[in-house]
mmCIF file with all atom_site columns, C-alpha atoms in Angstrom:
data_model
loop_
_atom_site.group_PDB
_atom_site.id
_atom_site.type_symbol
_atom_site.label_atom_id
_atom_site.label_alt_id
_atom_site.label_comp_id
_atom_site.label_asym_id
_atom_site.label_entity_id
_atom_site.label_seq_id
_atom_site.pdbx_PDB_ins_code
_atom_site.Cartn_x
_atom_site.Cartn_y
_atom_site.Cartn_z
_atom_site.occupancy
_atom_site.B_iso_or_equiv
_atom_site.pdbx_formal_charge
_atom_site.auth_seq_id
_atom_site.auth_comp_id
_atom_site.auth_asym_id
_atom_site.auth_atom_id
_atom_site.pdbx_PDB_model_num
ATOM 1  C CA . MET A 1 1  ? 0.000   0.000   0.000  1.00 0.00 ? 1  MET A CA 1
ATOM 2  C CA . ASN A 1 2  ? 2.897   2.353   0.707  1.00 0.00 ? 2  ASN A CA 1
ATOM 3  C CA . ALA A 1 3  ? 3.927   2.002   -2.943 1.00 0.00 ? 3  ALA A CA 1
ATOM 4  C CA . ARG A 1 4  ? 0.322   2.925   -3.836 1.00 0.00 ? 4  ARG A CA 1
ATOM 5  C CA . ASP A 1 5  ? -0.254  -0.361  -5.620 1.00 0.00 ? 5  ASP A CA 1
ATOM 6  C CA . LEU A 1 6  ? -3.734  -0.300  -4.141 1.00 0.00 ? 6  LEU A CA 1
ATOM 7  C CA . GLU A 1 7  ? -5.178  -3.160  -6.162 1.00 0.00 ? 7  GLU A CA 1
ATOM 8  C CA . ARG A 1 8  ? -2.453  -5.529  -5.022 1.00 0.00 ? 8  ARG A CA 1
ATOM 9  C CA . ALA A 1 9  ? -2.599  -4.229  -1.454 1.00 0.00 ? 9  ALA A CA 1
ATOM 10 C CA . ARG A 1 10 ? -6.364  -4.760  -1.352 1.00 0.00 ? 10 ARG A CA 1
ATOM 11 C CA . PHE A 1 11 ? -5.953  -8.312  -2.650 1.00 0.00 ? 11 PHE A CA 1
ATOM 12 C CA . HIS A 1 12 ? -3.483  -9.159  0.122  1.00 0.00 ? 12 HIS A CA 1
ATOM 13 C CA . LEU A 1 13 ? -5.531  -7.414  2.808  1.00 0.00 ? 13 LEU A CA 1
ATOM 14 C CA . GLU A 1 14 ? -8.655  -9.335  1.802  1.00 0.00 ? 14 GLU A CA 1
ATOM 15 C CA . ARG A 1 15 ? -6.697  -12.604 1.937  1.00 0.00 ? 15 ARG A CA 1
ATOM 16 C CA . ALA A 1 16 ? -5.400  -11.673 5.405  1.00 0.00 ? 16 ALA A CA 1
ATOM 17 C CA . LEU A 1 17 ? -8.941  -10.858 6.495  1.00 0.00 ? 17 LEU A CA 1
ATOM 18 C CA . GLY A 1 18 ? -10.027 -14.308 5.325  1.00 0.00 ? 18 GLY A CA 1
ATOM 19 C CA . LEU A 1 19 ? -7.445  -15.803 7.670  1.00 0.00 ? 19 LEU A CA 1
ATOM 20 C CA . GLU A 1 20 ? -8.285  -13.455 10.551 1.00 0.00 ? 20 GLU A CA 1
ATOM 21 C CA . PRO A 1 21 ? -11.888 -12.177 10.138 1.00 0.00 ? 21 PRO A CA 1
ATOM 22 C CA . GLU A 1 22 ? -11.793 -10.331 13.460 1.00 0.00 ? 22 GLU A CA 1
ATOM 23 C CA . GLY A 1 23 ? -8.500  -8.582  12.667 1.00 0.00 ? 23 GLY A CA 1
ATOM 24 C CA . ASP A 1 24 ? -9.350  -4.976  13.461 1.00 0.00 ? 24 ASP A CA 1
ATOM 25 C CA . HIS A 1 25 ? -5.905  -3.875  12.277 1.00 0.00 ? 25 HIS A CA 1
ATOM 26 C CA . ILE A 1 26 ? -6.557  -5.530  8.916  1.00 0.00 ? 26 ILE A CA 1
ATOM 27 C CA . LEU A 1 27 ? -9.960  -3.876  8.616  1.00 0.00 ? 27 LEU A CA 1
ATOM 28 C CA . TYR A 1 28 ? -8.457  -0.494  9.536  1.00 0.00 ? 28 TYR A CA 1
ATOM 29 C CA . THR A 1 29 ? -5.820  -0.827  6.814  1.00 0.00 ? 29 THR A CA 1
ATOM 30 C CA . LEU A 1 30 ? -8.372  -2.140  4.321  1.00 0.00 ? 30 LEU A CA 1
ATOM 31 C CA . ALA A 1 31 ? -10.540 0.904   5.068  1.00 0.00 ? 31 ALA A CA 1
ATOM 32 C CA . LEU A 1 32 ? -7.621  3.190   4.308  1.00 0.00 ? 32 LEU A CA 1
ATOM 33 C CA . CYS A 1 33 ? -6.740  1.261   1.159  1.00 0.00 ? 33 CYS A CA 1
ATOM 34 C CA . SER A 1 34 ? -10.369 1.401   -0.021 1.00 0.00 ? 34 SER A CA 1
ATOM 35 C CA . GLY A 1 35 ? -10.569 5.128   0.543  1.00 0.00 ? 35 GLY A CA 1
ATOM 36 C CA . LEU A 1 36 ? -7.297  5.807   -1.257 1.00 0.00 ? 36 LEU A CA 1
ATOM 37 C CA . ALA A 1 37 ? -8.654  3.779   -4.183 1.00 0.00 ? 37 ALA A CA 1
ATOM 38 C CA . GLY A 1 38 ? -11.748 6.027   -4.289 1.00 0.00 ? 38 GLY A CA 1
ATOM 39 C CA . ASP A 1 39 ? -14.125 3.539   -2.664 1.00 0.00 ? 39 ASP A CA 1
ATOM 40 C CA . GLY A 1 40 ? -15.751 5.652   0.055  1.00 0.00 ? 40 GLY A CA 1
ATOM 41 C CA . GLY A 1 41 ? -18.368 3.011   0.810  1.00 0.00 ? 41 GLY A CA 1
ATOM 42 C CA . GLY A 1 42 ? -15.727 0.338   1.342  1.00 0.00 ? 42 GLY A CA 1
ATOM 43 C CA . ALA A 1 43 ? -13.691 2.710   3.490  1.00 0.00 ? 43 ALA A CA 1
ATOM 44 C CA . CYS A 1 44 ? -16.689 3.438   5.714  1.00 0.00 ? 44 CYS A CA 1
ATOM 45 C CA . GLU A 1 45 ? -17.795 -0.176  6.018  1.00 0.00 ? 45 GLU A CA 1
ATOM 46 C CA . ASN A 1 46 ? -14.347 -1.489  6.884  1.00 0.00 ? 46 ASN A CA 1
ATOM 47 C CA . LEU A 1 47 ? -13.614 1.315   9.331  1.00 0.00 ? 47 LEU A CA 1
ATOM 48 C CA . LYS A 1 48 ? -17.005 0.792   10.976 1.00 0.00 ? 48 LYS A CA 1
ATOM 49 C CA . ARG A 1 49 ? -16.160 -2.888  11.504 1.00 0.00 ? 49 ARG A CA 1
ATOM 50 C CA . ALA A 1 50 ? -12.668 -2.014  12.777 1.00 0.00 ? 50 ALA A CA 1
ATOM 51 C CA . ILE A 1 51 ? -14.157 0.435   15.293 1.00 0.00 ? 51 ILE A CA 1
ATOM 52 C CA . ALA A 1 52 ? -16.775 -2.085  16.420 1.00 0.00 ? 52 ALA A CA 1
ATOM 53 C CA . LEU A 1 53 ? -14.003 -4.579  17.171 1.00 0.00 ? 53 LEU A CA 1
ATOM 54 C CA . GLU A 1 54 ? -11.663 -1.996  18.741 1.00 0.00 ? 54 GLU A CA 1
ATOM 55 C CA . PRO A 1 55 ? -13.099 1.443   19.581 1.00 0.00 ? 55 PRO A CA 1
ATOM 56 C CA . ARG A 1 56 ? -9.607  2.985   19.743 1.00 0.00 ? 56 ARG A CA 1
ATOM 57 C CA . ASN A 1 57 ? -9.495  2.683   15.954 1.00 0.00 ? 57 ASN A CA 1
ATOM 58 C CA . ARG A 1 58 ? -11.746 5.771   15.754 1.00 0.00 ? 58 ARG A CA 1
ATOM 59 C CA . ILE A 1 59 ? -9.175  7.803   17.703 1.00 0.00 ? 59 ILE A CA 1
ATOM 60 C CA . MET A 1 60 ? -6.354  6.444   15.554 1.00 0.00 ? 60 MET A CA 1
ATOM 61 C CA . ALA A 1 61 ? -8.221  7.359   12.357 1.00 0.00 ? 61 ALA A CA 1
ATOM 62 C CA . ARG A 1 62 ? -8.910  10.868  13.673 1.00 0.00 ? 62 ARG A CA 1
ATOM 63 C CA . GLN A 1 63 ? -5.165  11.322  14.134 1.00 0.00 ? 63 GLN A CA 1
ATOM 64 C CA . ASP A 1 64 ? -4.140  9.636   10.878 1.00 0.00 ? 64 ASP A CA 1
ATOM 65 C CA . ALA A 1 65 ? -3.284  12.257  8.248  1.00 0.00 ? 65 ALA A CA 1
ATOM 66 C CA . GLU A 1 66 ? -4.415  9.981   5.418  1.00 0.00 ? 66 GLU A CA 1
ATOM 67 C CA . PHE A 1 67 ? -7.824  9.357   6.992  1.00 0.00 ? 67 PHE A CA 1
ATOM 68 C CA . VAL A 1 68 ? -8.219  13.077  7.676  1.00 0.00 ? 68 VAL A CA 1
ATOM 69 C CA . GLY A 1 69 ? -7.576  13.721  3.988  1.00 0.00 ? 69 GLY A CA 1
ATOM 70 C CA . LEU A 1 70 ? -10.091 11.071  2.974  1.00 0.00 ? 70 LEU A CA 1
ATOM 71 C CA . ALA A 1 71 ? -12.682 12.502  5.356  1.00 0.00 ? 71 ALA A CA 1
ATOM 72 C CA . SER A 1 72 ? -12.682 15.695  3.285  1.00 0.00 ? 72 SER A CA 1
ATOM 73 C CA . GLN A 1 73 ? -13.608 13.620  0.212  1.00 0.00 ? 73 GLN A CA 1
ATOM 74 C CA . PHE A 1 74 ? -16.190 11.321  1.795  1.00 0.00 ? 74 PHE A CA 1
ATOM 75 C CA . PRO A 1 75 ? -18.811 12.959  4.057  1.00 0.00 ? 75 PRO A CA 1
ATOM 76 C CA . ALA A 1 76 ? -19.920 9.616   5.537  1.00 0.00 ? 76 ALA A CA 1
ATOM 77 C CA . LEU A 1 77 ? -16.351 8.893   6.613  1.00 0.00 ? 77 LEU A CA 1
ATOM 78 C CA . ARG A 1 78 ? -16.046 12.381  8.091  1.00 0.00 ? 78 ARG A CA 1
ATOM 79 C CA . ALA A 1 79 ? -19.251 11.818  10.070 1.00 0.00 ? 79 ALA A CA 1
ATOM 80 C CA . MET A 1 80 ? -17.930 8.511   11.359 1.00 0.00 ? 80 MET A CA 1
ATOM 81 C CA . LEU A 1 81 ? -14.718 10.106  12.587 1.00 0.00 ? 81 LEU A CA 1
ATOM 82 C CA . VAL A 1 82 ? -16.551 12.948  14.331 1.00 0.00 ? 82 VAL A CA 1
ATOM 83 C CA . SER A 1 83 ? -19.204 10.727  15.922 1.00 0.00 ? 83 SER A CA 1
ATOM 84 C CA . ASP A 1 84 ? -18.606 8.806   19.130 1.00 0.00 ? 84 ASP A CA 1
ATOM 85 C CA . SER A 1 85 ? -20.935 6.015   18.030 1.00 0.00 ? 85 SER A CA 1
ATOM 86 C CA . ASN A 1 86 ? -21.148 3.746   14.991 1.00 0.00 ? 86 ASN A CA 1
#
């Protein structure tokens, strides 16, 4: 993902999620990858699941410069970061 090969990153993240379906860290990264690829719906859904599994993920996303940038593009993601509930 750091190389911005988002398609390949998403493939590997989805495989990792298949091995660890409750992996909040995987969901968090998949949310970021989805958003960077322009998939606001996927970003919101994966971040919502990551937050449900580990509420601290909301705080992390609020402080993550890449999520902050995505929040300006996707109003639903912005609302999720501002809200204290799913």
